[in-house]
Amino acid sequence: MKITTESVNEFKAFIEAHNFFFISGHKEPDGDAIASCLGIADILDTFKKPYQLLSVGPFKRNEILPYKELFSDTMEFMDDSERKKAGLIIVDCSEIARLGDIDGDLKGLDTFVIDHHKTSGLTENMKGYIDGNAPACTYLIQQFYEEIIGPIPKKTAEILFLGFCTDTGFFRFLSLDSAPVFEAVSRLVSYGADPRETYRKITSGKPYSTRKLLGVLLSKAETYLDGRLVVTYESLDDTKKYGGEGRDSDALYQNLLAVRGVEAVVFLRQDTPTTCTGGFRSQDAVDVSLVAAKFGGGGHKNASGMSCNGRVETLIPQIVKEFARIM
């Protein structure tokens, strides 16, 4: 999980070779995606390189709302000569399609990817560093910062720590081989990151409607495969009644995975009459990324997501069938 000297040099050369940068993470951003973007921005600041932060949002999570105004869903205009000297830095995913409907043309830009998802990969025209064993993209950003620049300022350390905590469930998803990860986290705390304040930002201040919606989703949950799989969903009517700007899927997964015998949980949301998004979580043994990939998504062994055309009532049997193949 330690980045290579070759990758550090390649990223530094990429920065030095361009006059302007677009920085973006995946649509439906979480704390890790936003914090990784901001970490890259702080690296570019030290090189005095201009950039634009891009995200189509939506910024639904409390911990990332304070950073919403720093991002845009519309690219700054560039003529052909300016585009030739511009670079695109993608974090926390590796596909331009996963960035969402950004207003502008990202294709053809010289691109560098930093990602930690198991299902990610580089195309022939991309540079980058992908480590599917890294627990968070911010863990990789931290290493790039320290190797290229040195000790991290307090403000940047706080942001990276926030992203790290959101993607690791405040460390509860880490495995036995995580000593180097905790060493990196210790450095962030030594730079000024506050664990207690970060936990408060992530877990508090949620709208009351999220508690009501959580109850609805728990009441809709059904078990499959002899109780080893639980599936629940959010309908368009649920979103209309309880609002689309606040939900607590992390609490949902925790509650359902705590049930005796449950090995995996699926949460589907009907976003439009013809499109759905889904989240997949599991205990150690079940690789949910294999199922997510079948529906155009991806991610990690125990935490993945997807977005596809379809309706909940037709997708559930298909998803259950795919889980039956691997459980």
PDB file of C-alpha atoms in Angstrom, residues 164-278:
ATOM      1  CA  PHE A 164     -10.074   8.550   5.325  1.00  0.00           C
ATOM      2  CA  CYS A 165     -12.608   8.132   8.141  1.00  0.00           C
ATOM      3  CA  THR A 166     -15.638   8.151   5.844  1.00  0.00           C
ATOM      4  CA  ASP A 167     -14.239   5.399   3.620  1.00  0.00           C
ATOM      5  CA  THR A 168     -13.049   3.164   6.466  1.00  0.00           C
ATOM      6  CA  GLY A 169     -16.137   3.534   8.646  1.00  0.00           C
ATOM      7  CA  PHE A 170     -13.918   5.288  11.174  1.00  0.00           C
ATOM      8  CA  PHE A 171     -11.397   2.422  10.972  1.00  0.00           C
ATOM      9  CA  ARG A 172     -13.834  -0.452  11.518  1.00  0.00           C
ATOM     10  CA  PHE A 173     -13.297  -1.787   7.962  1.00  0.00           C
ATOM     11  CA  LEU A 174      -9.529  -2.088   8.339  1.00  0.00           C
ATOM     12  CA  SER A 175      -7.878  -5.503   8.371  1.00  0.00           C
ATOM     13  CA  LEU A 176      -5.053  -7.112  10.321  1.00  0.00           C
ATOM     14  CA  ASP A 177      -2.374  -5.821   7.929  1.00  0.00           C
ATOM     15  CA  SER A 178      -3.246  -2.172   8.602  1.00  0.00           C
ATOM     16  CA  ALA A 179      -0.288  -1.122  10.759  1.00  0.00           C
ATOM     17  CA  PRO A 180       1.153   1.137   7.975  1.00  0.00           C
ATOM     18  CA  VAL A 181      -2.283   2.697   7.565  1.00  0.00           C
ATOM     19  CA  PHE A 182      -2.532   3.564  11.244  1.00  0.00           C
ATOM     20  CA  GLU A 183       0.967   5.006  11.073  1.00  0.00           C
ATOM     21  CA  ALA A 184      -0.232   7.336   8.293  1.00  0.00           C
ATOM     22  CA  VAL A 185      -3.344   8.233  10.294  1.00  0.00           C
ATOM     23  CA  SER A 186      -1.134   8.967  13.312  1.00  0.00           C
ATOM     24  CA  ARG A 187       0.823  11.438  11.199  1.00  0.00           C
ATOM     25  CA  LEU A 188      -2.412  13.206  10.186  1.00  0.00           C
ATOM     26  CA  VAL A 189      -3.324  13.563  13.854  1.00  0.00           C
ATOM     27  CA  SER A 190       0.165  14.869  14.614  1.00  0.00           C
ATOM     28  CA  TYR A 191      -0.359  17.483  11.870  1.00  0.00           C
ATOM     29  CA  GLY A 192      -3.529  18.660  13.642  1.00  0.00           C
ATOM     30  CA  ALA A 193      -6.451  16.439  12.552  1.00  0.00           C
ATOM     31  CA  ASP A 194      -8.938  16.019  15.414  1.00  0.00           C
ATOM     32  CA  PRO A 195     -10.549  12.527  15.605  1.00  0.00           C
ATOM     33  CA  ARG A 196     -13.350  13.584  17.960  1.00  0.00           C
ATOM     34  CA  GLU A 197     -14.325  16.636  15.895  1.00  0.00           C
ATOM     35  CA  THR A 198     -14.166  14.614  12.682  1.00  0.00           C
ATOM     36  CA  TYR A 199     -16.455  11.935  14.111  1.00  0.00           C
ATOM     37  CA  ARG A 200     -18.926  14.644  15.107  1.00  0.00           C
ATOM     38  CA  LYS A 201     -18.932  16.103  11.595  1.00  0.00           C
ATOM     39  CA  ILE A 202     -19.631  12.709  10.069  1.00  0.00           C
ATOM     40  CA  THR A 203     -22.277  11.416  12.472  1.00  0.00           C
ATOM     41  CA  SER A 204     -24.221  14.435  13.745  1.00  0.00           C
ATOM     42  CA  GLY A 205     -26.455  17.146  12.330  1.00  0.00           C
ATOM     43  CA  LYS A 206     -28.556  14.818  10.194  1.00  0.00           C
ATOM     44  CA  PRO A 207     -32.123  15.879   9.336  1.00  0.00           C
ATOM     45  CA  TYR A 208     -34.924  14.257  11.346  1.00  0.00           C
ATOM     46  CA  SER A 209     -36.340  12.961   8.046  1.00  0.00           C
ATOM     47  CA  THR A 210     -33.344  10.633   7.719  1.00  0.00           C
ATOM     48  CA  ARG A 211     -34.452   8.813  10.875  1.00  0.00           C
ATOM     49  CA  LYS A 212     -37.948   8.410   9.452  1.00  0.00           C
ATOM     50  CA  LEU A 213     -36.574   7.194   6.119  1.00  0.00           C
ATOM     51  CA  LEU A 214     -34.275   4.747   7.897  1.00  0.00           C
ATOM     52  CA  GLY A 215     -37.313   3.227   9.580  1.00  0.00           C
ATOM     53  CA  VAL A 216     -39.092   2.879   6.231  1.00  0.00           C
ATOM     54  CA  LEU A 217     -36.080   1.185   4.622  1.00  0.00           C
ATOM     55  CA  LEU A 218     -35.716  -1.221   7.540  1.00  0.00           C
ATOM     56  CA  SER A 219     -39.415  -2.094   7.317  1.00  0.00           C
ATOM     57  CA  LYS A 220     -39.045  -2.888   3.598  1.00  0.00           C
ATOM     58  CA  ALA A 221     -36.022  -5.149   4.069  1.00  0.00           C
ATOM     59  CA  GLU A 222     -36.466  -8.734   2.900  1.00  0.00           C
ATOM     60  CA  THR A 223     -34.152 -11.714   3.307  1.00  0.00           C
ATOM     61  CA  TYR A 224     -33.010 -14.054   0.531  1.00  0.00           C
ATOM     62  CA  LEU A 225     -30.724 -17.057   0.179  1.00  0.00           C
ATOM     63  CA  ASP A 226     -31.658 -18.585   3.525  1.00  0.00           C
ATOM     64  CA  GLY A 227     -31.253 -15.283   5.342  1.00  0.00           C
ATOM     65  CA  ARG A 228     -27.725 -14.614   4.152  1.00  0.00           C
ATOM     66  CA  LEU A 229     -28.724 -11.710   1.881  1.00  0.00           C
ATOM     67  CA  VAL A 230     -30.912  -8.717   2.792  1.00  0.00           C
ATOM     68  CA  VAL A 231     -32.358  -6.361   0.172  1.00  0.00           C
ATOM     69  CA  THR A 232     -34.212  -3.106   0.713  1.00  0.00           C
ATOM     70  CA  TYR A 233     -35.097  -0.159  -1.502  1.00  0.00           C
ATOM     71  CA  GLU A 234     -36.171   3.479  -1.661  1.00  0.00           C
ATOM     72  CA  SER A 235     -39.017   4.317  -4.027  1.00  0.00           C
ATOM     73  CA  LEU A 236     -39.702   7.600  -5.793  1.00  0.00           C
ATOM     74  CA  ASP A 237     -42.544   8.192  -3.334  1.00  0.00           C
ATOM     75  CA  ASP A 238     -40.159   7.656  -0.410  1.00  0.00           C
ATOM     76  CA  THR A 239     -37.766  10.223  -1.819  1.00  0.00           C
ATOM     77  CA  LYS A 240     -40.610  12.679  -2.408  1.00  0.00           C
ATOM     78  CA  LYS A 241     -41.927  12.253   1.137  1.00  0.00           C
ATOM     79  CA  TYR A 242     -38.666  12.318   3.052  1.00  0.00           C
ATOM     80  CA  GLY A 243     -36.490  14.385   0.733  1.00  0.00           C
ATOM     81  CA  GLY A 244     -33.603  13.503  -1.526  1.00  0.00           C
ATOM     82  CA  GLU A 245     -30.939  15.527   0.245  1.00  0.00           C
ATOM     83  CA  GLY A 246     -30.562  13.442   3.345  1.00  0.00           C
ATOM     84  CA  ARG A 247     -30.236   9.728   3.966  1.00  0.00           C
ATOM     85  CA  ASP A 248     -28.117   7.613   6.253  1.00  0.00           C
ATOM     86  CA  SER A 249     -27.190   4.528   4.267  1.00  0.00           C
ATOM     87  CA  ASP A 250     -24.236   3.825   6.555  1.00  0.00           C
ATOM     88  CA  ALA A 251     -26.586   3.344   9.522  1.00  0.00           C
ATOM     89  CA  LEU A 252     -28.813   1.183   7.328  1.00  0.00           C
ATOM     90  CA  TYR A 253     -25.949  -1.131   6.401  1.00  0.00           C
ATOM     91  CA  GLN A 254     -24.753  -1.338  10.007  1.00  0.00           C
ATOM     92  CA  ASN A 255     -28.195  -2.307  11.270  1.00  0.00           C
ATOM     93  CA  LEU A 256     -28.764  -4.999   8.654  1.00  0.00           C
ATOM     94  CA  LEU A 257     -25.257  -6.493   8.711  1.00  0.00           C
ATOM     95  CA  ALA A 258     -25.594  -6.831  12.486  1.00  0.00           C
ATOM     96  CA  VAL A 259     -28.375  -9.408  11.999  1.00  0.00           C
ATOM     97  CA  ARG A 260     -27.316 -12.971  12.799  1.00  0.00           C
ATOM     98  CA  GLY A 261     -26.552 -14.936   9.637  1.00  0.00           C
ATOM     99  CA  VAL A 262     -26.550 -11.950   7.261  1.00  0.00           C
ATOM    100  CA  GLU A 263     -23.516 -11.902   4.972  1.00  0.00           C
ATOM    101  CA  ALA A 264     -24.463  -9.166   2.476  1.00  0.00           C
ATOM    102  CA  VAL A 265     -26.847  -6.212   2.152  1.00  0.00           C
ATOM    103  CA  VAL A 266     -28.237  -4.502  -0.957  1.00  0.00           C
ATOM    104  CA  PHE A 267     -29.827  -1.041  -0.931  1.00  0.00           C
ATOM    105  CA  LEU A 268     -31.489   0.127  -4.157  1.00  0.00           C
ATOM    106  CA  ARG A 269     -32.862   3.588  -4.880  1.00  0.00           C
ATOM    107  CA  GLN A 270     -35.202   4.457  -7.748  1.00  0.00           C
ATOM    108  CA  ASP A 271     -33.687   7.761  -8.894  1.00  0.00           C
ATOM    109  CA  THR A 272     -35.976   8.305 -11.882  1.00  0.00           C
ATOM    110  CA  PRO A 273     -38.770   6.199 -13.393  1.00  0.00           C
ATOM    111  CA  THR A 274     -36.156   4.419 -15.515  1.00  0.00           C
ATOM    112  CA  THR A 275     -32.866   4.558 -13.538  1.00  0.00           C
ATOM    113  CA  CYS A 276     -31.609   3.170 -10.243  1.00  0.00           C
ATOM    114  CA  THR A 277     -28.543   3.399  -8.064  1.00  0.00           C
ATOM    115  CA  GLY A 278     -27.495   0.714  -5.639  1.00  0.00           C
TER     116      GLY A 278
END
